[in-house]
Amino acid sequence: MRKFLFISVLFAVAVMMAGCKLSPTPIQPTTVPTPPANVTCNELSFYLDPALGSKVMCESVPENSSSDIPVNYPFIYPAHTVVTIQDYPLSKTQFPLSIYIYPLNRYSELLPDYIPPRILELKSIISNTAWDGKVMPFLPPNPQVQTFHIHESLLSFNDGNGIRFFTEYSDAPFPINNKSLIYTYQGLTDDGKFWLAITMPIGNPILPDERDTYPEGYTFESLLQDYDAYVADVVNALELQAPDSFFPPIDSLDNLVKSIIIQD
């Protein structure tokens, strides 16, 4: 257990040394009009491209206001809506395609030291279009390390604004891979009532499919020692990939975001 904690601490330090933004060449969203919504769940409506799936699970998650777990913020949340796409083209990934609608007033009451600072941070990113060197705000809360973020772009939906980026979360220096790479969107409604969070797995052919496939010449120990350089190399390589090399297509994911309507 002590060895694992030591490795986790070293891993976090290595990631911070690597820096969270390593290249200024994000993929920008296209301006193709989005089709009308074809999925509705509680206050949420959006357009789901059939290529992304057709089996939708709509959940009304009840509030959980207490937790016996020491690091409890991921397990405390207000009543909220979650939509999960069950037949997404990438399977067995770290994150499913999920859409979360969090009511911010109640969330801030439950976690006053955690949620309000992230609201301010996201507002600052949206208004100033500045994110270099920052760990990006992300819901649902995740105690793992945000390894990097790339292809950041401001993106509006029908009722608000936010930022789209690609990232990965990990608790140890595993290789960046297609099971853990995600497209995520983090946004706020214009009236300030809701936080919109979306996670959508995304892959690229230059990445291994599994996290236990180590780059040539690396072991777990050597990757830990050189993790900052490794992350920089992989991020730079991902930044150089053509937009159409990512799967599912980035436009399909952007269009889902842009089609969202949240009605209180």
Short mmCIF file of C-alpha atoms in Angstrom, two decimals:
data_model
loop_
_atom_site.label_atom_id
_atom_site.label_comp_id
_atom_site.label_asym_id
_atom_site.label_seq_id
_atom_site.Cartn_x
_atom_site.Cartn_y
_atom_site.Cartn_z
CA MET A 1 0.00 0.00 0.00
CA ARG A 2 2.84 2.42 0.90
CA LYS A 3 4.57 1.59 -2.38
CA PHE A 4 1.40 2.35 -4.32
CA LEU A 5 0.92 5.68 -2.52
CA PHE A 6 4.56 6.58 -3.15
CA ILE A 7 4.22 5.78 -6.84
CA SER A 8 0.98 7.80 -7.04
CA VAL A 9 2.69 10.83 -5.48
CA LEU A 10 5.64 10.56 -7.86
CA PHE A 11 3.23 10.19 -10.75
CA ALA A 12 1.35 13.36 -9.77
CA VAL A 13 4.61 15.28 -9.49
CA ALA A 14 5.74 14.02 -12.90
CA VAL A 15 2.49 15.14 -14.49
CA MET A 16 2.75 18.60 -12.96
CA MET A 17 6.32 18.88 -14.26
CA ALA A 18 5.16 17.84 -17.70
CA GLY A 19 2.66 20.67 -17.80
CA CYS A 20 -0.93 20.45 -18.90
CA LYS A 21 -0.67 22.33 -22.18
CA LEU A 22 2.10 21.53 -24.57
CA SER A 23 1.03 22.73 -28.01
CA PRO A 24 -1.03 25.68 -29.33
CA THR A 25 -2.71 23.87 -32.25
CA PRO A 26 -6.20 22.75 -31.18
CA ILE A 27 -8.72 21.26 -33.59
CA GLN A 28 -11.50 23.80 -34.06
CA PRO A 29 -15.20 22.91 -34.31
CA THR A 30 -16.87 23.16 -37.72
CA THR A 31 -19.85 25.42 -38.41
CA VAL A 32 -22.14 22.78 -39.93
CA PRO A 33 -25.75 23.26 -38.65
CA THR A 34 -26.84 20.61 -36.17
CA PRO A 35 -30.06 18.59 -36.67
CA PRO A 36 -32.94 18.99 -34.23
CA ALA A 37 -33.00 17.01 -30.98
CA ASN A 38 -34.03 13.36 -31.16
CA VAL A 39 -33.44 12.41 -27.50
CA THR A 40 -35.17 13.85 -24.42
CA CYS A 41 -34.49 13.02 -20.76
CA ASN A 42 -36.02 15.16 -18.03
CA GLU A 43 -34.83 18.74 -18.63
CA LEU A 44 -32.31 17.65 -21.29
CA SER A 45 -32.78 17.33 -25.07
CA PHE A 46 -30.11 16.75 -27.73
CA TYR A 47 -29.36 15.28 -31.13
CA LEU A 48 -27.71 11.85 -31.08
CA ASP A 49 -26.00 10.89 -34.30
CA PRO A 50 -27.03 7.27 -35.07
CA ALA A 51 -23.33 6.53 -35.64
CA LEU A 52 -22.75 7.22 -31.92
CA GLY A 53 -25.48 4.89 -30.70
CA SER A 54 -29.20 4.40 -30.34
CA LYS A 55 -29.74 2.77 -26.91
CA VAL A 56 -30.16 5.56 -24.38
CA MET A 57 -30.51 5.18 -20.62
CA CYS A 58 -32.11 8.15 -18.81
CA GLU A 59 -31.52 8.33 -15.06
CA SER A 60 -32.75 10.64 -12.33
CA VAL A 61 -30.01 10.20 -9.74
CA PRO A 62 -31.14 10.96 -6.17
CA GLU A 63 -29.13 13.23 -3.90
CA ASN A 64 -26.34 11.77 -1.81
CA SER A 65 -25.42 14.24 0.91
CA SER A 66 -23.10 12.15 3.08
CA SER A 67 -20.29 9.67 2.68
CA ASP A 68 -18.19 7.44 4.92
CA ILE A 69 -15.34 7.51 2.40
CA PRO A 70 -12.49 9.88 3.46
CA VAL A 71 -12.05 11.46 0.02
CA ASN A 72 -15.77 12.02 -0.17
CA TYR A 73 -16.37 14.73 -2.76
CA PRO A 74 -16.90 12.29 -5.68
CA PHE A 75 -19.63 10.61 -3.65
CA ILE A 76 -21.57 13.70 -2.57
CA TYR A 77 -23.86 15.24 -5.17
CA PRO A 78 -27.31 16.76 -5.63
CA ALA A 79 -30.18 15.08 -7.43
CA HIS A 80 -29.26 15.27 -11.09
CA THR A 81 -29.91 13.87 -14.56
CA VAL A 82 -27.56 11.41 -16.26
CA VAL A 83 -27.91 10.11 -19.81
CA THR A 84 -25.73 7.20 -20.90
CA ILE A 85 -25.37 5.88 -24.45
CA GLN A 86 -25.17 2.11 -24.12
CA ASP A 87 -24.11 1.09 -27.64
CA TYR A 88 -21.37 3.63 -28.25
CA PRO A 89 -18.86 2.50 -30.92
CA LEU A 90 -15.97 2.31 -28.40
CA SER A 91 -16.52 -0.29 -25.68
CA LYS A 92 -14.91 -1.22 -22.35
CA THR A 93 -13.52 2.29 -21.94
CA GLN A 94 -12.69 4.07 -18.69
CA PHE A 95 -15.57 6.49 -19.23
CA PRO A 96 -18.84 5.77 -21.05
CA LEU A 97 -20.59 8.35 -23.22
CA SER A 98 -22.48 10.13 -20.46
CA ILE A 99 -24.18 13.51 -20.11
CA TYR A 100 -24.64 15.03 -16.65
CA ILE A 101 -26.85 17.97 -15.68
CA TYR A 102 -25.96 19.28 -12.21
CA PRO A 103 -28.03 21.96 -10.40
CA LEU A 104 -25.38 24.36 -9.16
CA ASN A 105 -27.12 25.99 -6.20
CA ARG A 106 -27.64 22.70 -4.41
CA TYR A 107 -24.26 21.31 -5.47
CA SER A 108 -22.57 24.41 -4.01
CA GLU A 109 -24.47 23.95 -0.76
CA LEU A 110 -23.34 20.34 -0.48
CA LEU A 111 -19.68 21.02 -1.37
CA PRO A 112 -19.04 24.72 -0.60
CA ASP A 113 -15.25 24.35 -0.71
CA TYR A 114 -15.19 22.34 -3.92
CA ILE A 115 -17.88 23.43 -6.38
CA PRO A 116 -17.89 27.29 -6.18
CA PRO A 117 -14.13 27.58 -6.98
CA ARG A 118 -14.64 25.37 -10.02
CA ILE A 119 -17.55 27.44 -11.20
CA LEU A 120 -15.38 30.56 -11.01
CA GLU A 121 -12.54 28.78 -12.78
CA LEU A 122 -14.78 27.61 -15.63
CA LYS A 123 -16.31 31.08 -15.96
CA SER A 124 -12.81 32.55 -16.17
CA ILE A 125 -11.77 30.09 -18.87
CA ILE A 126 -14.90 30.84 -20.91
CA SER A 127 -14.60 34.61 -20.61
CA ASN A 128 -10.81 34.89 -20.97
CA THR A 129 -10.18 31.95 -23.32
CA ALA A 130 -7.09 31.20 -21.21
CA TRP A 131 -6.17 27.70 -20.04
CA ASP A 132 -2.45 27.24 -20.64
CA GLY A 133 -0.74 25.46 -17.75
CA LYS A 134 -4.00 24.80 -15.91
CA VAL A 135 -5.69 21.64 -14.78
CA MET A 136 -9.04 21.97 -16.50
CA PRO A 137 -12.23 21.97 -14.40
CA PHE A 138 -13.99 18.65 -14.69
CA LEU A 139 -17.20 17.10 -13.43
CA PRO A 140 -18.11 14.54 -12.25
CA PRO A 141 -15.37 14.87 -9.62
CA ASN A 142 -12.47 12.52 -10.23
CA PRO A 143 -9.76 11.86 -7.62
CA GLN A 144 -7.31 10.66 -10.29
CA VAL A 145 -4.70 12.85 -11.98
CA GLN A 146 -5.59 14.78 -15.14
CA THR A 147 -2.57 13.71 -17.19
CA PHE A 148 -2.85 16.37 -19.93
CA HIS A 149 -5.37 18.27 -22.03
CA ILE A 150 -5.30 19.10 -25.73
CA HIS A 151 -7.55 20.37 -28.55
CA GLU A 152 -9.27 22.88 -26.27
CA SER A 153 -11.97 24.94 -27.93
CA LEU A 154 -14.81 27.10 -26.66
CA LEU A 155 -18.13 25.69 -27.76
CA SER A 156 -21.67 26.98 -27.25
CA PHE A 157 -24.86 25.00 -26.80
CA ASN A 158 -28.40 26.34 -27.00
CA ASP A 159 -28.52 27.51 -23.40
CA GLY A 160 -24.94 28.27 -22.51
CA ASN A 161 -21.21 28.08 -23.14
CA GLY A 162 -18.26 25.94 -22.18
CA ILE A 163 -15.04 24.34 -23.29
CA ARG A 164 -14.33 21.11 -25.12
CA PHE A 165 -11.00 19.32 -24.70
CA PHE A 166 -9.40 15.87 -24.88
CA THR A 167 -7.87 14.46 -21.71
CA GLU A 168 -7.03 11.39 -19.69
CA TYR A 169 -7.25 10.53 -16.01
CA SER A 170 -4.95 8.04 -14.31
CA ASP A 171 -3.70 7.09 -10.86
CA ALA A 172 -0.33 5.76 -12.01
CA PRO A 173 2.08 6.23 -14.95
CA PHE A 174 0.33 3.94 -17.40
CA PRO A 175 0.70 4.48 -21.15
CA ILE A 176 -1.80 6.88 -22.70
CA ASN A 177 -4.23 4.65 -24.53
CA ASN A 178 -7.52 4.42 -26.41
CA LYS A 179 -9.40 3.02 -23.42
CA SER A 180 -8.77 6.10 -21.28
CA LEU A 181 -8.58 9.00 -23.78
CA ILE A 182 -11.78 11.07 -23.65
CA TYR A 183 -13.41 14.02 -25.34
CA THR A 184 -15.07 16.02 -22.60
CA TYR A 185 -17.23 19.12 -22.50
CA GLN A 186 -17.63 21.28 -19.41
CA GLY A 187 -20.14 24.12 -19.63
CA LEU A 188 -22.53 26.40 -17.78
CA THR A 189 -26.03 27.50 -18.68
CA ASP A 190 -26.45 31.22 -19.31
CA ASP A 191 -28.69 31.58 -16.25
CA GLY A 192 -26.08 29.99 -14.01
CA LYS A 193 -28.42 27.24 -12.81
CA PHE A 194 -26.74 24.17 -14.32
CA TRP A 195 -23.34 22.67 -15.05
CA LEU A 196 -23.33 20.53 -18.21
CA ALA A 197 -20.67 17.79 -18.17
CA ILE A 198 -20.12 15.31 -20.98
CA THR A 199 -17.63 12.46 -21.31
CA MET A 200 -17.20 10.72 -24.66
CA PRO A 201 -14.44 8.18 -25.32
CA ILE A 202 -12.31 8.94 -28.36
CA GLY A 203 -9.40 7.10 -29.94
CA ASN A 204 -6.56 7.52 -32.40
CA PRO A 205 -4.54 4.88 -34.28
CA ILE A 206 -1.22 6.07 -32.87
CA LEU A 207 -2.26 5.04 -29.33
CA PRO A 208 -2.26 1.50 -27.91
CA ASP A 209 -5.67 0.03 -27.19
CA GLU A 210 -4.79 -1.06 -23.65
CA ARG A 211 -2.96 0.68 -20.82
CA ASP A 212 -0.68 -2.31 -20.19
CA THR A 213 0.91 -1.99 -23.65
CA TYR A 214 4.12 -0.13 -22.86
CA PRO A 215 6.05 1.86 -25.47
CA GLU A 216 9.14 0.16 -26.84
CA GLY A 217 11.99 0.33 -24.35
CA TYR A 218 9.78 1.25 -21.38
CA THR A 219 8.82 -0.62 -18.22
CA PHE A 220 6.52 0.60 -15.45
CA GLU A 221 9.52 1.88 -13.48
CA SER A 222 11.24 3.60 -16.41
CA LEU A 223 7.97 5.17 -17.54
CA LEU A 224 7.53 6.63 -14.05
CA GLN A 225 11.02 8.14 -14.16
CA ASP A 226 10.57 9.65 -17.65
CA TYR A 227 6.83 10.27 -17.54
CA ASP A 228 6.99 14.00 -18.23
CA ALA A 229 9.00 13.46 -21.42
CA TYR A 230 6.76 10.56 -22.44
CA VAL A 231 3.59 12.63 -21.99
CA ALA A 232 5.11 15.51 -23.95
CA ASP A 233 6.00 13.20 -26.84
CA VAL A 234 2.55 11.58 -26.98
CA VAL A 235 0.72 14.90 -26.69
CA ASN A 236 2.81 16.43 -29.45
CA ALA A 237 2.12 13.41 -31.65
CA LEU A 238 -1.63 13.62 -30.97
CA GLU A 239 -1.61 17.34 -31.78
CA LEU A 240 -0.14 16.54 -35.20
CA GLN A 241 -2.83 14.01 -36.12
CA ALA A 242 -5.40 14.99 -38.73
CA PRO A 243 -8.88 15.66 -37.31
CA ASP A 244 -10.36 12.81 -39.33
CA SER A 245 -7.93 10.32 -37.77
CA PHE A 246 -9.83 10.43 -34.46
CA PHE A 247 -12.72 8.06 -33.86
CA PRO A 248 -15.60 8.63 -33.43
CA PRO A 249 -15.49 11.71 -35.68
CA ILE A 250 -14.91 14.91 -33.74
CA ASP A 251 -17.67 16.70 -35.66
CA SER A 252 -20.23 14.16 -34.42
CA LEU A 253 -19.18 14.80 -30.83
CA ASP A 254 -19.14 18.59 -31.27
CA ASN A 255 -22.59 18.46 -32.90
CA LEU A 256 -24.01 16.55 -29.95
CA VAL A 257 -22.79 19.31 -27.63
CA LYS A 258 -24.09 22.13 -29.82
CA SER A 259 -27.53 20.55 -30.08
CA ILE A 260 -28.13 20.40 -26.32
CA ILE A 261 -31.13 22.18 -24.84
CA ILE A 262 -31.66 22.40 -21.06
CA GLN A 263 -35.13 23.52 -19.97
CA ASP A 264 -35.61 24.23 -16.27
#
